[in-house]
Amino acid sequence: MDHREILEKVDHTLLTQTATWEEIRQICDDAVKYRTASVCIPAAYVKRAKEYVGGKMAVCTVIGFPNGYSTTAVKVFETKDAIHNGADEIDMVVNIGWVKDGLFDLQLDEIRQVKAACGARILKVIIETCLLTKEEKIKMCEVVTESGADFIKTSTGFSTAGATFEDVALFAAHIGPKVRIKAAGGIKAMDDAEKFVSLGASRLGTSRIIKIIKDEEAHGY
């Protein structure tokens, strides 16, 4: 798999609390240059980033991030606000406590409400796999499938661990045919990115792939 095939699946991501506009601008420039799937950035920068890229790049942002325990009404408001500011894609965090309590009907309703707010825009549902049991992950595959969301996503990158090969394989075995997979968190090497894709991921949330490619270019590889 060549670099082009990997890059077109990357959501080039910067979500650190200290992210400045200059850093956001730089990842937008890199994403346009290397033709990634999107940039994934904090909601406060969506409007400015959307104006800056001028339609050359999809802008993604995060909702209920990173803990997921905002109320459904707040998540819906965040989503509508992000879309008003120009967001093309939404990555939302589920309520982990609801999952642990077995309140899957509430979680299904929440995802459906956020998806309704998204309209035709892509919704990715972050279930934070590192905090769930295998049984809970499988159940969330079913919930996300039933909800009509577009993607199930492994991780925020802000919890105890990120994406694993085992979780992506588990997703692939249990999601419906219309749901895609996003692996995110801790993807540090091109070989790992290729493995995630081979297991079924069609999006990769990472800041490191472009850094790897730029380093290779700098060294003439």
Short mmCIF file of C-alpha atoms in Angstrom, two decimals:
data_model
loop_
_atom_site.label_atom_id
_atom_site.label_comp_id
_atom_site.label_asym_id
_atom_site.label_seq_id
_atom_site.Cartn_x
_atom_site.Cartn_y
_atom_site.Cartn_z
CA MET A 1 0.00 0.00 0.00
CA ASP A 2 1.55 3.31 -1.05
CA HIS A 3 1.49 6.58 0.87
CA ARG A 4 -1.27 8.02 -1.29
CA GLU A 5 -3.65 5.21 -0.34
CA ILE A 6 -2.95 5.77 3.35
CA LEU A 7 -3.19 9.56 3.23
CA GLU A 8 -6.61 9.57 1.60
CA LYS A 9 -7.91 7.73 4.68
CA VAL A 10 -6.30 10.05 7.27
CA ASP A 11 -8.18 12.55 9.41
CA HIS A 12 -5.18 14.78 10.12
CA THR A 13 -5.78 15.56 13.78
CA LEU A 14 -4.88 18.22 16.32
CA LEU A 15 -7.03 18.24 19.45
CA THR A 16 -4.62 19.19 22.23
CA GLN A 17 -5.86 21.71 24.78
CA THR A 18 -2.97 24.06 23.93
CA ALA A 19 -3.53 24.08 20.16
CA THR A 20 -3.02 27.56 18.71
CA TRP A 21 -4.35 28.99 15.45
CA GLU A 22 -0.86 28.87 13.97
CA GLU A 23 -0.70 25.13 14.67
CA ILE A 24 -4.19 24.60 13.26
CA ARG A 25 -3.25 26.59 10.16
CA GLN A 26 -0.18 24.41 9.67
CA ILE A 27 -2.12 21.14 9.81
CA CYS A 28 -4.64 22.60 7.37
CA ASP A 29 -1.78 23.43 5.00
CA ASP A 30 -0.35 19.94 5.37
CA ALA A 31 -3.74 18.29 4.89
CA VAL A 32 -4.35 20.22 1.67
CA LYS A 33 -0.84 19.49 0.40
CA TYR A 34 -0.98 15.76 1.16
CA ARG A 35 -4.70 15.39 0.33
CA THR A 36 -5.91 13.76 3.51
CA ALA A 37 -9.57 12.91 4.06
CA SER A 38 -10.03 15.79 6.50
CA VAL A 39 -8.55 17.84 9.30
CA CYS A 40 -10.00 17.05 12.75
CA ILE A 41 -9.76 20.10 15.01
CA PRO A 42 -11.37 21.71 18.07
CA ALA A 43 -14.79 23.27 17.49
CA ALA A 44 -13.53 26.75 18.40
CA TYR A 45 -11.36 26.74 15.25
CA VAL A 46 -13.88 25.34 12.77
CA LYS A 47 -15.16 28.64 11.38
CA ARG A 48 -11.71 30.11 10.86
CA ALA A 49 -10.32 26.86 9.42
CA LYS A 50 -13.26 26.48 7.04
CA GLU A 51 -12.71 29.99 5.72
CA TYR A 52 -8.95 29.39 5.51
CA VAL A 53 -9.09 26.16 3.47
CA GLY A 54 -11.68 27.60 1.13
CA GLY A 55 -13.30 24.31 0.18
CA LYS A 56 -10.01 22.51 -0.47
CA MET A 57 -10.33 20.28 2.59
CA ALA A 58 -13.12 18.73 4.68
CA VAL A 59 -13.20 20.07 8.23
CA CYS A 60 -14.09 17.67 11.05
CA THR A 61 -14.65 18.48 14.71
CA VAL A 62 -15.46 16.67 17.95
CA ILE A 63 -18.60 16.70 20.08
CA GLY A 64 -18.91 15.79 23.77
CA PHE A 65 -15.14 15.51 23.74
CA PRO A 66 -13.28 13.80 25.32
CA ASN A 67 -15.41 12.40 28.17
CA GLY A 68 -18.80 11.97 26.49
CA TYR A 69 -20.91 12.79 29.53
CA SER A 70 -22.52 16.02 28.30
CA THR A 71 -26.29 15.80 28.06
CA THR A 72 -27.83 14.83 24.76
CA ALA A 73 -29.24 18.34 24.36
CA VAL A 74 -25.76 19.81 24.73
CA LYS A 75 -24.30 17.39 22.17
CA VAL A 76 -27.06 18.25 19.71
CA PHE A 77 -26.46 21.97 20.26
CA GLU A 78 -22.70 21.51 19.81
CA THR A 79 -23.34 19.64 16.58
CA LYS A 80 -25.66 22.28 15.16
CA ASP A 81 -23.24 25.04 16.15
CA ALA A 82 -20.30 23.23 14.53
CA ILE A 83 -22.25 22.72 11.31
CA HIS A 84 -23.33 26.36 11.32
CA ASN A 85 -19.65 27.26 11.53
CA GLY A 86 -18.82 25.05 8.56
CA ALA A 87 -18.02 21.57 9.90
CA ASP A 88 -18.28 18.86 7.25
CA GLU A 89 -17.90 15.89 9.60
CA ILE A 90 -18.70 15.26 13.27
CA ASP A 91 -16.97 12.85 15.68
CA MET A 92 -19.07 12.40 18.85
CA VAL A 93 -18.17 10.63 22.10
CA VAL A 94 -20.77 8.30 23.59
CA ASN A 95 -21.81 8.38 27.24
CA ILE A 96 -19.55 5.67 28.66
CA GLY A 97 -21.53 5.56 31.91
CA TRP A 98 -24.70 4.72 29.98
CA VAL A 99 -22.86 1.88 28.27
CA LYS A 100 -21.65 0.57 31.64
CA ASP A 101 -25.18 0.85 33.03
CA GLY A 102 -26.61 -1.03 30.05
CA LEU A 103 -28.70 1.98 29.02
CA PHE A 104 -28.35 1.20 25.35
CA ASP A 105 -31.76 2.62 24.41
CA LEU A 106 -30.69 6.01 25.76
CA GLN A 107 -27.41 5.79 23.90
CA LEU A 108 -29.16 4.81 20.67
CA ASP A 109 -31.54 7.75 20.99
CA GLU A 110 -28.66 10.15 21.60
CA ILE A 111 -26.73 9.01 18.54
CA ARG A 112 -29.89 9.26 16.43
CA GLN A 113 -30.49 12.82 17.64
CA VAL A 114 -26.92 13.86 16.82
CA LYS A 115 -27.18 12.15 13.42
CA ALA A 116 -30.41 14.05 12.74
CA ALA A 117 -28.58 17.29 13.56
CA CYS A 118 -25.83 16.25 11.12
CA GLY A 119 -28.22 15.72 8.24
CA ALA A 120 -26.24 14.47 5.25
CA ARG A 121 -22.90 15.14 6.95
CA ILE A 122 -20.77 12.26 8.19
CA LEU A 123 -21.14 11.22 11.84
CA LYS A 124 -18.47 9.11 13.53
CA VAL A 125 -19.29 7.60 16.94
CA ILE A 126 -16.39 7.26 19.39
CA ILE A 127 -17.00 4.42 21.85
CA GLU A 128 -13.63 4.59 23.70
CA THR A 129 -12.79 0.90 23.41
CA CYS A 130 -10.10 0.93 26.11
CA LEU A 131 -12.83 1.47 28.73
CA LEU A 132 -15.21 -1.24 27.51
CA THR A 133 -15.47 -5.00 27.80
CA LYS A 134 -15.62 -7.16 24.69
CA GLU A 135 -19.35 -7.64 25.22
CA GLU A 136 -19.90 -3.87 25.53
CA LYS A 137 -17.93 -3.25 22.34
CA ILE A 138 -20.04 -5.78 20.44
CA LYS A 139 -23.24 -4.24 21.80
CA MET A 140 -22.08 -0.79 20.72
CA CYS A 141 -21.39 -2.13 17.23
CA GLU A 142 -25.07 -3.08 17.17
CA VAL A 143 -26.20 0.28 18.57
CA VAL A 144 -24.13 2.30 16.10
CA THR A 145 -25.41 0.16 13.24
CA GLU A 146 -29.02 0.69 14.30
CA SER A 147 -28.52 4.42 14.84
CA GLY A 148 -27.77 5.24 11.21
CA ALA A 149 -24.38 6.77 12.03
CA ASP A 150 -21.72 6.50 9.34
CA PHE A 151 -18.70 5.33 11.36
CA ILE A 152 -17.80 3.61 14.58
CA LYS A 153 -14.53 5.00 15.98
CA THR A 154 -12.23 3.37 18.51
CA SER A 155 -10.87 6.16 20.66
CA THR A 156 -10.52 9.81 21.57
CA GLY A 157 -6.78 9.50 22.11
CA PHE A 158 -7.29 11.09 25.53
CA SER A 159 -8.03 7.99 27.62
CA THR A 160 -5.93 5.05 28.80
CA ALA A 161 -5.18 3.63 25.33
CA GLY A 162 -5.90 4.09 21.64
CA ALA A 163 -6.78 1.87 18.71
CA THR A 164 -5.79 -1.79 18.68
CA PHE A 165 -5.77 -4.30 15.85
CA GLU A 166 -8.01 -6.56 17.90
CA ASP A 167 -10.70 -3.90 18.31
CA VAL A 168 -10.77 -3.01 14.63
CA ALA A 169 -11.10 -6.69 13.74
CA LEU A 170 -13.90 -6.99 16.32
CA PHE A 171 -15.70 -4.02 14.77
CA ALA A 172 -15.39 -5.50 11.30
CA ALA A 173 -17.00 -8.71 12.50
CA HIS A 174 -19.98 -7.04 14.19
CA ILE A 175 -20.97 -3.81 12.44
CA GLY A 176 -23.62 -3.61 9.75
CA PRO A 177 -22.74 -3.28 6.06
CA LYS A 178 -23.36 0.49 5.95
CA VAL A 179 -21.10 1.32 8.91
CA ARG A 180 -17.44 2.13 8.38
CA ILE A 181 -14.57 2.00 10.87
CA LYS A 182 -12.24 4.72 12.10
CA ALA A 183 -9.15 3.72 14.05
CA ALA A 184 -7.73 6.53 16.17
CA GLY A 185 -5.27 7.02 18.98
CA GLY A 186 -1.65 5.96 19.04
CA ILE A 187 -1.14 5.25 15.33
CA LYS A 188 2.58 5.96 15.15
CA ALA A 189 3.94 4.00 12.18
CA MET A 190 3.09 3.49 8.52
CA ASP A 191 3.08 -0.28 9.01
CA ASP A 192 0.47 0.08 11.75
CA ALA A 193 -1.66 2.31 9.51
CA GLU A 194 -1.53 -0.30 6.75
CA LYS A 195 -2.50 -3.05 9.18
CA PHE A 196 -5.51 -1.11 10.45
CA VAL A 197 -6.66 -0.58 6.86
CA SER A 198 -6.18 -4.25 6.03
CA LEU A 199 -8.36 -5.15 9.04
CA GLY A 200 -11.19 -2.95 7.83
CA ALA A 201 -10.55 0.67 8.86
CA SER A 202 -11.39 3.20 6.18
CA ARG A 203 -10.39 6.22 8.28
CA LEU A 204 -7.36 6.77 10.50
CA GLY A 205 -7.30 9.50 13.13
CA THR A 206 -3.67 10.50 13.55
CA SER A 207 -1.24 13.41 13.58
CA ARG A 208 1.82 11.27 12.94
CA ILE A 209 1.45 9.90 9.40
CA ILE A 210 2.17 13.23 7.73
CA LYS A 211 5.08 13.79 10.13
CA ILE A 212 6.52 10.43 9.04
CA ILE A 213 6.15 11.30 5.36
CA LYS A 214 7.66 14.77 5.82
CA ASP A 215 10.60 13.22 7.66
CA GLU A 216 11.12 10.72 4.84
CA GLU A 217 11.04 13.54 2.30
CA ALA A 218 13.56 15.55 4.33
CA HIS A 219 15.93 12.60 4.35
CA GLY A 220 15.41 11.75 0.69
CA TYR A 221 13.78 8.36 1.28
#
